Coordinates of C-alpha atoms in Angstrom, one line a residue:
Chain A
M21 CA 77.5 -131.8 44.8
T22 CA 80.1 -130.8 42.3
P23 CA 78.0 -128.1 40.5
L24 CA 77.2 -126.6 43.9
I25 CA 81.0 -126.3 44.7
I26 CA 81.6 -124.8 41.3
F27 CA 78.8 -122.3 41.9
F28 CA 80.3 -121.4 45.3
L29 CA 83.8 -121.1 43.8
F30 CA 82.6 -119.2 40.8
S31 CA 80.8 -116.6 42.8
L32 CA 83.7 -116.2 45.3
I33 CA 86.1 -115.7 42.5
L34 CA 83.9 -113.3 40.7
C35 CA 83.6 -111.1 43.8
I36 CA 87.3 -111.3 44.4
I37 CA 88.0 -110.1 40.9
L38 CA 85.4 -107.4 41.1
S39 CA 87.1 -106.3 44.4
I40 CA 90.6 -106.4 42.8
V41 CA 89.3 -104.4 39.9
G42 CA 87.8 -101.8 42.3
H43 CA 91.1 -101.5 44.1
R44 CA 93.5 -101.5 41.2
L45 CA 91.7 -99.7 38.4
P46 CA 91.3 -96.1 39.9
T47 CA 94.3 -93.9 40.2
R48 CA 95.1 -93.4 43.9
S49 CA 96.3 -90.2 45.5
L50 CA 96.0 -90.7 49.3
N51 CA 96.8 -88.3 52.0
L52 CA 96.5 -88.3 55.7
E53 CA 93.3 -86.3 55.8
K54 CA 91.5 -88.6 53.4
L55 CA 92.6 -91.7 55.2
S56 CA 91.4 -90.6 58.8
P57 CA 88.1 -91.7 60.0
Y58 CA 85.8 -88.8 60.7
E59 CA 83.2 -87.6 63.2
C60 CA 80.9 -84.8 62.0
G61 CA 83.6 -83.8 59.6
F62 CA 86.2 -83.5 62.3
E63 CA 88.9 -85.5 63.8
P64 CA 87.5 -88.3 65.9
H65 CA 87.2 -87.3 69.5
T66 CA 87.6 -90.7 71.3
S67 CA 88.2 -94.3 70.3
A68 CA 85.6 -95.6 67.9
R69 CA 85.3 -98.9 69.8
L70 CA 82.8 -97.2 72.2
P71 CA 80.9 -99.1 74.9
F72 CA 77.4 -99.7 73.5
S73 CA 74.0 -100.2 75.1
L74 CA 73.5 -103.5 76.8
R75 CA 70.0 -103.7 75.2
F76 CA 71.6 -104.8 72.0
F77 CA 73.4 -107.6 73.8
L78 CA 70.0 -108.8 75.4
I79 CA 68.4 -108.7 72.0
A80 CA 71.2 -111.0 70.7
I81 CA 70.6 -113.4 73.6
L82 CA 66.9 -113.4 73.1
F83 CA 67.5 -114.1 69.3
L84 CA 69.7 -117.1 70.2
L85 CA 66.9 -118.5 72.4
F86 CA 64.1 -118.1 69.9
D87 CA 66.1 -119.1 66.9
L88 CA 67.1 -122.2 68.8
E89 CA 63.4 -123.0 69.3
I90 CA 62.9 -122.6 65.6
A91 CA 65.8 -125.0 65.0
L92 CA 64.1 -127.4 67.4
L93 CA 60.7 -127.1 65.6
L94 CA 62.3 -127.5 62.1
P95 CA 61.6 -131.3 62.0
L96 CA 57.9 -130.7 62.6
P97 CA 56.8 -131.5 59.0
S98 CA 58.5 -134.9 59.1
A99 CA 57.1 -135.5 62.6
L100 CA 53.5 -134.7 61.4
A101 CA 54.0 -137.3 58.6
S102 CA 54.7 -140.0 61.2
L103 CA 52.1 -142.6 62.3
N104 CA 50.6 -140.5 65.0
P105 CA 50.5 -136.8 64.0
T106 CA 48.4 -135.8 67.0
L107 CA 51.1 -136.9 69.4
S108 CA 53.9 -135.0 67.5
F109 CA 51.7 -131.9 67.4
L110 CA 51.1 -132.1 71.1
L111 CA 54.9 -132.4 71.7
A112 CA 55.5 -129.4 69.4
F113 CA 52.8 -127.5 71.3
I114 CA 54.5 -128.1 74.6
V115 CA 57.8 -126.6 73.2
L116 CA 55.9 -123.6 71.8
A117 CA 54.1 -123.2 75.1
I118 CA 57.2 -123.2 77.1
L119 CA 58.8 -120.6 74.8
T120 CA 55.6 -118.5 75.0
L121 CA 55.9 -118.6 78.8
G122 CA 59.6 -117.5 78.4
L123 CA 58.4 -114.6 76.3
I124 CA 55.8 -113.6 78.8
Y125 CA 58.5 -113.7 81.6
E126 CA 60.8 -111.5 79.6
W127 CA 58.0 -109.1 78.8
V128 CA 57.0 -108.8 82.5
Q129 CA 60.6 -108.3 83.5
G130 CA 61.0 -105.4 81.1
G131 CA 63.6 -107.0 78.9
L132 CA 61.7 -105.9 75.8
E133 CA 61.3 -102.2 76.8
W134 CA 63.5 -99.9 74.8
A135 CA 62.6 -96.4 76.1
E136 CA 62.0 -95.9 79.8
Chain B
M3 CA 83.8 -135.2 36.6
S4 CA 84.6 -134.4 33.0
L5 CA 85.5 -131.1 31.5
F6 CA 82.4 -131.0 29.5
S7 CA 80.0 -131.3 32.4
I8 CA 82.0 -128.6 34.2
I9 CA 81.6 -126.3 31.2
I10 CA 77.9 -127.1 31.2
S11 CA 77.5 -126.1 34.8
L12 CA 79.6 -123.0 34.3
I13 CA 77.1 -121.9 31.5
H14 CA 74.2 -122.7 33.9
I15 CA 75.9 -120.6 36.6
L16 CA 76.4 -117.7 34.2
L17 CA 72.7 -118.0 33.2
I18 CA 71.7 -117.4 36.8
I19 CA 74.4 -114.8 37.9
V20 CA 74.3 -112.5 34.9
P21 CA 70.4 -112.0 35.0
V22 CA 70.6 -111.5 38.7
L23 CA 73.3 -108.8 38.4
L24 CA 71.5 -107.3 35.4
S25 CA 68.2 -107.1 37.4
V26 CA 70.1 -105.6 40.4
A27 CA 71.4 -102.9 37.9
F28 CA 67.9 -102.2 36.6
I29 CA 66.1 -102.2 39.9
T30 CA 68.3 -99.4 41.0
L31 CA 67.2 -97.5 37.9
G32 CA 63.6 -98.6 38.5
E33 CA 63.9 -97.3 42.1
R34 CA 65.0 -93.9 41.1
K35 CA 62.5 -93.7 38.3
A36 CA 59.6 -94.8 40.6
L37 CA 60.6 -92.6 43.4
G38 CA 60.9 -89.7 40.9
Y39 CA 57.5 -90.1 39.4
M40 CA 56.0 -90.5 42.8
Q41 CA 57.5 -87.1 43.7
A42 CA 56.4 -85.5 40.4
R43 CA 59.8 -85.4 38.8
K44 CA 61.3 -87.5 36.1
G45 CA 64.3 -89.3 37.6
P46 CA 67.3 -90.0 35.4
T47 CA 66.7 -89.4 31.7
L48 CA 70.0 -88.3 30.2
V49 CA 72.1 -91.5 29.8
G50 CA 70.8 -93.5 26.9
P51 CA 67.2 -93.6 25.8
Y52 CA 64.9 -92.7 28.8
G53 CA 68.0 -93.0 31.1
L54 CA 68.2 -96.8 30.5
L55 CA 72.0 -96.8 30.6
Q56 CA 72.2 -94.9 33.9
P57 CA 73.0 -98.1 36.0
I58 CA 75.9 -99.0 33.7
A59 CA 77.2 -95.5 33.9
D60 CA 76.8 -95.7 37.7
G61 CA 78.6 -99.0 37.9
V62 CA 81.5 -97.7 35.8
K63 CA 81.7 -94.6 37.9
L64 CA 81.9 -96.6 41.1
F65 CA 84.6 -98.9 39.9
I66 CA 86.9 -96.0 38.7
K67 CA 86.4 -94.0 41.9
E68 CA 89.2 -94.1 44.4
P69 CA 88.5 -96.7 47.1
I70 CA 89.5 -95.5 50.6
K71 CA 90.6 -97.7 53.5
P72 CA 90.8 -95.6 56.7
S73 CA 94.3 -95.8 58.2
S74 CA 92.8 -97.1 61.5
A75 CA 90.6 -99.8 59.9
A76 CA 91.3 -103.5 60.5
S77 CA 92.7 -104.2 57.1
W78 CA 91.8 -107.8 56.3
L79 CA 88.3 -107.7 57.6
F80 CA 87.6 -104.4 55.9
L81 CA 88.7 -105.8 52.5
A82 CA 87.0 -109.2 53.0
T83 CA 83.5 -108.3 54.1
P84 CA 82.3 -106.7 50.8
I85 CA 83.5 -109.8 49.0
L86 CA 81.8 -112.1 51.5
A87 CA 78.6 -110.0 51.3
L88 CA 78.3 -110.4 47.5
T89 CA 79.3 -114.0 47.5
I90 CA 76.6 -114.9 50.0
A91 CA 74.0 -112.9 48.1
L92 CA 74.9 -114.8 44.9
I93 CA 75.0 -118.3 46.5
L94 CA 71.5 -117.7 48.0
W95 CA 70.2 -118.0 44.3
V96 CA 71.2 -121.7 44.1
P97 CA 68.0 -123.4 45.2
M98 CA 65.6 -120.7 43.7
T99 CA 62.9 -122.2 41.6
F100 CA 61.7 -120.4 38.5
P101 CA 60.3 -123.3 38.5
H102 CA 63.6 -124.8 37.1
Q103 CA 66.4 -124.6 39.6
F104 CA 70.2 -124.8 39.5
S105 CA 70.3 -127.5 42.1
S106 CA 67.5 -129.3 43.7
I107 CA 68.4 -129.3 47.4
N108 CA 66.0 -131.2 49.6
L109 CA 66.4 -128.8 52.5
S110 CA 66.6 -125.7 50.4
L111 CA 64.6 -123.5 52.9
I112 CA 67.2 -124.4 55.6
F113 CA 70.0 -123.6 53.1
I114 CA 68.4 -120.2 52.5
L115 CA 67.8 -119.5 56.2
T116 CA 71.5 -120.4 57.0
L117 CA 73.0 -118.2 54.3
S118 CA 70.8 -115.3 55.1
S119 CA 71.9 -115.6 58.7
L120 CA 75.5 -115.5 57.6
A121 CA 74.9 -112.2 55.8
V122 CA 74.7 -110.6 59.3
Y123 CA 78.3 -111.2 59.9
T124 CA 79.3 -109.2 56.8
I125 CA 77.4 -106.2 58.3
L126 CA 78.8 -106.6 61.7
G127 CA 82.4 -107.2 60.3
S128 CA 82.4 -104.2 58.0
G129 CA 81.0 -101.9 60.7
W130 CA 83.5 -103.0 63.3
A131 CA 86.5 -103.1 60.9
S132 CA 85.8 -99.5 59.7
N133 CA 86.7 -98.2 63.2
S134 CA 84.4 -95.3 62.9
K135 CA 81.6 -94.4 65.2
Y136 CA 78.9 -94.1 62.6
A137 CA 79.8 -97.3 61.0
L138 CA 79.8 -99.2 64.4
L139 CA 76.5 -97.7 65.5
G140 CA 75.0 -98.4 62.1
A141 CA 76.2 -102.0 62.1
I142 CA 74.9 -102.7 65.7
R143 CA 71.5 -101.3 64.8
A144 CA 71.3 -103.3 61.6
V145 CA 72.4 -106.5 63.2
A146 CA 69.9 -106.1 66.0
Q147 CA 67.0 -105.3 63.6
T148 CA 67.9 -108.2 61.2
I149 CA 68.2 -110.9 63.9
S150 CA 64.9 -109.7 65.6
Y151 CA 63.0 -110.0 62.4
E152 CA 64.7 -113.3 61.5
V153 CA 62.8 -115.0 64.3
S154 CA 59.4 -114.1 62.8
L155 CA 60.6 -115.0 59.3
G156 CA 61.6 -118.5 60.7
L157 CA 58.2 -119.0 62.3
T158 CA 56.5 -118.0 59.1
I159 CA 58.6 -120.4 57.2
L160 CA 57.6 -123.1 59.8
C161 CA 53.9 -122.4 59.2
I162 CA 54.5 -122.9 55.4
I163 CA 56.4 -126.1 55.6
V164 CA 53.9 -127.6 58.0
L165 CA 51.2 -127.1 55.3
A166 CA 53.5 -128.1 52.4
G167 CA 55.1 -131.0 54.3
N168 CA 58.6 -130.4 52.8
F169 CA 61.5 -128.0 52.9
N170 CA 62.0 -128.4 49.2
L171 CA 61.1 -125.2 47.3
T172 CA 59.8 -127.2 44.3
S173 CA 57.3 -129.1 46.4
I174 CA 56.2 -125.9 48.2
Y175 CA 55.7 -124.6 44.7
E176 CA 53.7 -127.7 43.6
S177 CA 51.5 -127.7 46.7
Q178 CA 50.1 -124.3 45.8
T179 CA 48.6 -125.3 42.5
Y180 CA 45.1 -125.0 43.9
S181 CA 45.4 -122.4 46.6
W182 CA 48.2 -120.0 47.3
F183 CA 49.7 -119.8 50.7
I184 CA 48.9 -116.1 50.8
L185 CA 45.3 -117.1 51.3
T186 CA 46.0 -120.1 53.5
C187 CA 48.2 -118.2 55.9
A188 CA 46.8 -114.8 55.3
P189 CA 47.8 -113.1 58.6
V190 CA 51.2 -114.7 58.6
S191 CA 52.0 -113.6 55.1
I192 CA 51.3 -110.0 55.8
M193 CA 53.8 -110.3 58.8
W194 CA 56.2 -112.1 56.4
Y195 CA 56.2 -109.2 53.9
I196 CA 56.8 -106.6 56.6
S197 CA 59.5 -108.8 58.0
T198 CA 61.2 -109.0 54.6
L199 CA 61.2 -105.2 54.5
A200 CA 62.9 -105.1 57.9
E201 CA 65.3 -108.0 57.0
T202 CA 66.7 -106.2 54.0
N203 CA 67.0 -102.9 55.8
R204 CA 64.6 -101.2 53.4
S205 CA 62.5 -98.1 54.3
P206 CA 60.4 -97.7 56.5
F207 CA 62.9 -99.8 58.6
D208 CA 66.1 -98.3 57.2
L209 CA 67.3 -97.2 60.6
A210 CA 70.7 -98.7 59.9
E211 CA 71.2 -96.1 57.2
G212 CA 69.7 -93.2 59.1
E213 CA 71.1 -90.4 57.0
S214 CA 70.3 -87.7 59.4
E215 CA 72.3 -89.2 62.3
L216 CA 74.5 -91.9 61.0
V217 CA 75.3 -90.5 57.5
S218 CA 75.1 -94.0 55.8
G219 CA 75.3 -96.6 58.4
F220 CA 77.7 -99.5 58.4
N221 CA 79.2 -98.7 55.0
V222 CA 80.2 -95.0 55.6
E223 CA 83.9 -95.7 55.2
Y224 CA 83.5 -97.7 52.1
A225 CA 83.9 -96.0 48.7
G226 CA 84.3 -96.9 45.1
G227 CA 84.5 -100.7 44.3
P228 CA 83.9 -102.2 47.7
F229 CA 80.9 -100.0 48.2
A230 CA 79.6 -101.2 44.8
L231 CA 79.9 -104.7 46.1
F232 CA 77.9 -103.9 49.2
F233 CA 75.3 -102.1 47.0
L234 CA 75.0 -105.1 44.6
A235 CA 74.6 -107.5 47.6
E236 CA 71.9 -105.4 49.2
Y237 CA 69.8 -105.1 46.1
S238 CA 70.4 -108.8 45.2
N239 CA 69.1 -109.6 48.7
I240 CA 66.0 -107.4 48.1
I241 CA 65.2 -109.2 44.8
F242 CA 65.9 -112.6 46.3
M243 CA 63.6 -112.0 49.3
N244 CA 60.8 -111.0 46.8
A245 CA 61.5 -114.1 44.8
L246 CA 61.2 -116.1 47.9
S247 CA 57.9 -114.5 48.8
T248 CA 56.7 -115.3 45.3
I249 CA 57.6 -119.0 45.7
L250 CA 56.4 -119.3 49.3
L251 CA 53.2 -117.2 49.3
L252 CA 52.2 -116.2 45.7
G253 CA 52.3 -119.7 44.4
G254 CA 55.0 -119.2 41.8
G255 CA 53.5 -119.8 38.4
S256 CA 50.3 -121.1 39.9
P257 CA 47.4 -120.4 37.5
L258 CA 49.5 -121.3 34.5
E259 CA 50.7 -124.6 36.2
I260 CA 47.2 -126.2 35.8
L261 CA 47.1 -125.2 32.1
G262 CA 50.7 -126.6 31.5
W263 CA 52.0 -123.3 30.1
P264 CA 55.5 -122.1 30.8
Q265 CA 55.4 -120.4 34.1
T266 CA 58.7 -118.4 34.2
I267 CA 57.3 -115.2 32.9
L268 CA 54.5 -115.3 35.5
V269 CA 57.1 -115.9 38.3
A270 CA 59.1 -113.0 37.0
L271 CA 56.0 -110.7 36.8
K272 CA 55.1 -111.5 40.4
I273 CA 58.7 -110.8 41.6
T274 CA 58.7 -107.5 39.8
F275 CA 55.4 -106.6 41.4
L276 CA 56.6 -107.3 44.9
S277 CA 59.8 -105.4 44.3
F278 CA 57.8 -102.5 43.0
V279 CA 55.7 -102.5 46.2
F280 CA 59.1 -102.3 48.1
L281 CA 59.7 -99.0 46.1
W282 CA 56.2 -97.9 46.7
V283 CA 56.5 -98.4 50.5
R284 CA 59.7 -96.4 50.4
A285 CA 58.0 -93.4 48.6
S286 CA 54.9 -93.6 50.9
Y287 CA 55.9 -94.2 54.6
P288 CA 58.1 -92.2 57.0
R289 CA 60.8 -93.9 58.9
Y290 CA 60.0 -95.9 62.1
R291 CA 61.5 -95.0 65.5
Y292 CA 64.0 -97.7 66.8
D293 CA 61.9 -98.6 69.9
Q294 CA 58.8 -98.9 67.7
L295 CA 60.7 -101.3 65.4
M296 CA 61.8 -103.5 68.3
H297 CA 58.3 -103.3 69.8
L298 CA 56.9 -104.4 66.5
A299 CA 59.3 -107.5 66.2
W300 CA 59.2 -108.7 69.8
K301 CA 55.8 -107.7 71.2
T302 CA 53.6 -107.9 68.1
F303 CA 55.1 -110.3 65.5
L304 CA 56.6 -112.9 67.8
P305 CA 53.6 -113.7 70.0
L306 CA 51.2 -113.5 66.9
S307 CA 53.3 -115.9 64.9
L308 CA 53.8 -118.2 67.8
G309 CA 50.0 -118.4 68.2
L310 CA 49.3 -118.6 64.5
L311 CA 51.9 -121.3 64.0
T312 CA 50.0 -123.5 66.6
F313 CA 46.7 -122.7 64.9
I314 CA 47.9 -123.3 61.4
A315 CA 49.6 -126.6 62.3
A316 CA 46.5 -127.8 64.1
I317 CA 44.1 -127.3 61.1
P318 CA 45.4 -130.1 58.7
I319 CA 45.6 -132.5 61.6
A320 CA 42.1 -131.7 62.7
L321 CA 40.6 -131.8 59.2
D322 CA 42.8 -134.7 58.0
F323 CA 44.5 -133.2 55.0
L324 CA 48.1 -133.6 56.1
P325 CA 50.5 -133.2 53.1
P326 CA 51.8 -136.3 51.5
Y327 CA 55.3 -137.3 52.6
Chain C
M4 CA 38.5 -39.3 77.9
S5 CA 36.3 -40.0 80.8
S6 CA 33.2 -39.6 78.6
V7 CA 34.1 -42.9 77.0
P8 CA 32.1 -45.6 78.8
Y9 CA 34.4 -48.1 80.5
K10 CA 33.8 -51.7 79.4
Q11 CA 35.6 -54.7 80.8
D12 CA 36.1 -57.7 78.5
M13 CA 34.5 -60.6 80.2
P14 CA 34.2 -64.3 79.3
P15 CA 30.9 -65.1 77.5
K16 CA 27.9 -66.1 79.6
G17 CA 28.3 -69.5 81.0
G18 CA 32.1 -69.5 80.4
Y19 CA 34.1 -70.8 77.5
G20 CA 33.5 -74.1 75.8
P21 CA 35.9 -77.0 76.5
I22 CA 39.2 -76.9 74.7
A23 CA 39.5 -79.3 71.8
Y24 CA 42.8 -80.8 72.9
K25 CA 42.0 -84.3 71.5
R26 CA 43.3 -85.3 68.1
H27 CA 40.7 -85.9 65.7
I28 CA 42.2 -88.3 63.1
P29 CA 39.8 -89.3 60.3
N30 CA 39.2 -93.1 60.0
R31 CA 41.2 -94.4 57.2
G32 CA 41.1 -97.9 55.7
V33 CA 39.3 -100.8 57.0
S34 CA 38.6 -101.5 60.7
G35 CA 40.3 -104.1 62.7
Y36 CA 37.2 -106.3 62.8
M37 CA 36.9 -106.2 59.0
M38 CA 40.6 -107.2 58.8
F39 CA 40.1 -110.1 61.1
L40 CA 37.0 -111.2 59.2
G41 CA 39.0 -110.8 55.9
C42 CA 41.8 -112.9 57.2
A43 CA 39.5 -115.6 58.5
G44 CA 37.6 -115.7 55.1
A45 CA 40.9 -115.8 53.1
M46 CA 42.1 -118.7 55.4
T47 CA 38.9 -120.6 55.0
I48 CA 39.0 -120.3 51.2
G49 CA 42.8 -121.2 51.1
M50 CA 42.4 -124.1 53.5
I51 CA 39.6 -125.6 51.4
G52 CA 41.8 -125.4 48.3
L53 CA 44.7 -126.7 50.2
A54 CA 42.7 -129.7 51.6
Y55 CA 41.6 -130.5 48.0
S56 CA 45.1 -130.4 46.6
N57 CA 46.8 -132.2 49.6
R58 CA 44.3 -135.1 49.5
L59 CA 44.7 -135.3 45.7
R60 CA 48.5 -135.4 46.0
S61 CA 48.3 -138.1 48.8
K62 CA 46.1 -140.2 46.7
L63 CA 48.3 -139.8 43.6
L64 CA 51.3 -140.6 45.6
A65 CA 49.6 -143.8 47.0
M66 CA 48.7 -144.8 43.4
K67 CA 52.2 -144.3 42.2
R68 CA 53.5 -146.5 45.0
L69 CA 51.0 -149.1 44.1
R70 CA 52.1 -149.0 40.6
D71 CA 55.8 -149.3 41.6
E72 CA 54.8 -152.3 43.7
E73 CA 52.8 -153.8 40.8
A74 CA 55.9 -153.5 38.6
E75 CA 58.1 -155.2 41.3
I76 CA 55.7 -158.1 41.7
M77 CA 55.0 -158.7 38.1
S78 CA 58.6 -158.1 36.9
D79 CA 59.1 -161.9 36.0
V80 CA 55.8 -162.2 34.1
P81 CA 56.5 -161.7 30.4
G82 CA 54.2 -159.4 28.5
W83 CA 52.7 -157.7 31.6
V84 CA 52.0 -154.0 31.0
V85 CA 52.2 -152.1 34.4
G86 CA 49.3 -149.7 35.1
E87 CA 47.3 -150.9 32.2
S88 CA 43.6 -149.9 32.5
V89 CA 41.2 -152.8 33.1
Y90 CA 38.6 -151.0 30.9
N91 CA 38.6 -151.1 27.0
S92 CA 38.9 -147.3 26.9
E93 CA 41.3 -144.4 27.0
R94 CA 39.3 -142.5 29.5
W95 CA 40.9 -142.0 32.9
V96 CA 38.8 -143.7 35.6
W97 CA 39.5 -143.2 39.3
P98 CA 39.5 -146.4 41.3
S99 CA 36.6 -146.8 43.6
N100 CA 37.1 -146.1 47.3
E101 CA 37.0 -149.8 48.5
E102 CA 39.3 -150.9 45.7
F103 CA 41.7 -148.0 46.5
Y104 CA 41.9 -148.4 50.4
N105 CA 42.0 -152.3 50.2
L106 CA 44.8 -152.3 47.7
L107 CA 47.3 -149.8 49.3
A108 CA 51.0 -150.3 48.7
K109 CA 53.1 -152.0 51.5
K110 CA 54.2 -148.6 53.0
D111 CA 50.8 -147.0 53.1
R112 CA 49.2 -150.2 54.3
F113 CA 51.6 -150.4 57.2
S114 CA 50.9 -146.8 58.2
K115 CA 47.1 -147.2 57.9
I116 CA 47.2 -150.3 60.2
H117 CA 49.3 -148.5 62.8
E118 CA 47.3 -145.4 62.6
Y119 CA 44.2 -147.4 63.4
Y120 CA 46.1 -149.2 66.2
L121 CA 47.4 -146.0 67.7
H122 CA 44.1 -144.1 67.5
V123 CA 41.8 -146.7 68.9

């Protein structure tokens, strides 16, 4: 365990040092024009925290569902090494089938369409 | 823990991180050279012999350029995300087998999946903290793309671990002594390679970058040192993904393993070949459209990998060659 | 002017041919059927290799467990060499099938019995 922690700390410290070097080494001459965010080379018109398409939110929800399914299926190799692999395969198949039905439902409802 | 063992593990860490950073430096040179020759020009030639010192000059240039933090940016998040990105990209190399590894983690594939999911937060954080429209749009696109393709990556990994019987990279490596998983899971491995292209935001799936409409994507507002950190993390992730494909699908040092010869050079050659194909794809294919990208992930890869997972898991049960446990 | 005979341009006899509006893209690469067959062939070859290697690994693992058990049982016998060949030769000899399956280690024996019980 300890070598792992040393690895984590080492890479974190290395990156922090690189970041500090990147911030301290160059000479800085900052002015207001340089520091303002831009939009096609001009002053930003409205706030940058703009409302975005709900499609992306839907994708995130779908990802949660399917990644949860993968998390549920992760013990599958250990389950197949059990005394009755056929039973564990059947159970895994039921989970997969339910999720496939969910995918079909989402598809039919149009949740996967991007351009109408 | 004694001082001696700490020093030993520090040396071991340096022996991993320094080659990784060097190969990141040289893959940028290799990319420019390969793209150059594919477009009938020479690429960088001036710095050092054949332009070999170009990446070092680039690195020095990036670190003495003035870093800019926009006045409206969220300061802590803006400074922290490049550090987090490179840290995660370096920690990912812990369980990698060449075939010797830094630390033999039993659930190393879960370790890798977890950390590569964490990398999404750095993209989202940097895009949001920049407080710029281009950065935010690029970050949202990049995150949606990455998480979509992560699903099919996860299902592919499930196919492989069902056949190898373990999450340990070493035992996956060993179970490919006689047949590579690129043969055993042929259709899945094609999907895996395309998904790694999308997962690392490489062309033809580099919509997060989208020069013509988003300038540079989530890292527009970064300059100098922090940008260099993002750059290093991105290319480190590319090499890492190819190393993972080598271990999972191309059997690591497989033909040499039977003969008992040292396998590290063969593993490195396979990683180099896969990375070269990444560059080749970039030179050959035009960019996808965003709806096509999502269509590919959710309507093609996901149903296919669900079906193939069931099929591939059924074969060893039906023919009675379940892996030893 | 009027001496020049007047001629109206008309479409050709039978009208114009159909307009070629359809895109004619040349066939490139292998067809879908060939890809399907190729994948199926690759999977067959790979699965045969994997079956060989997985069975070999299972057998070797069972033999290692057997050897560990032998070491455990015979630990108090002085001069016992664990895993010594019964033949007067250096050559590696696989155990015969009856010998192998009747002499499984405790863990494998247990799973074999239960597998039988659950399947029948």
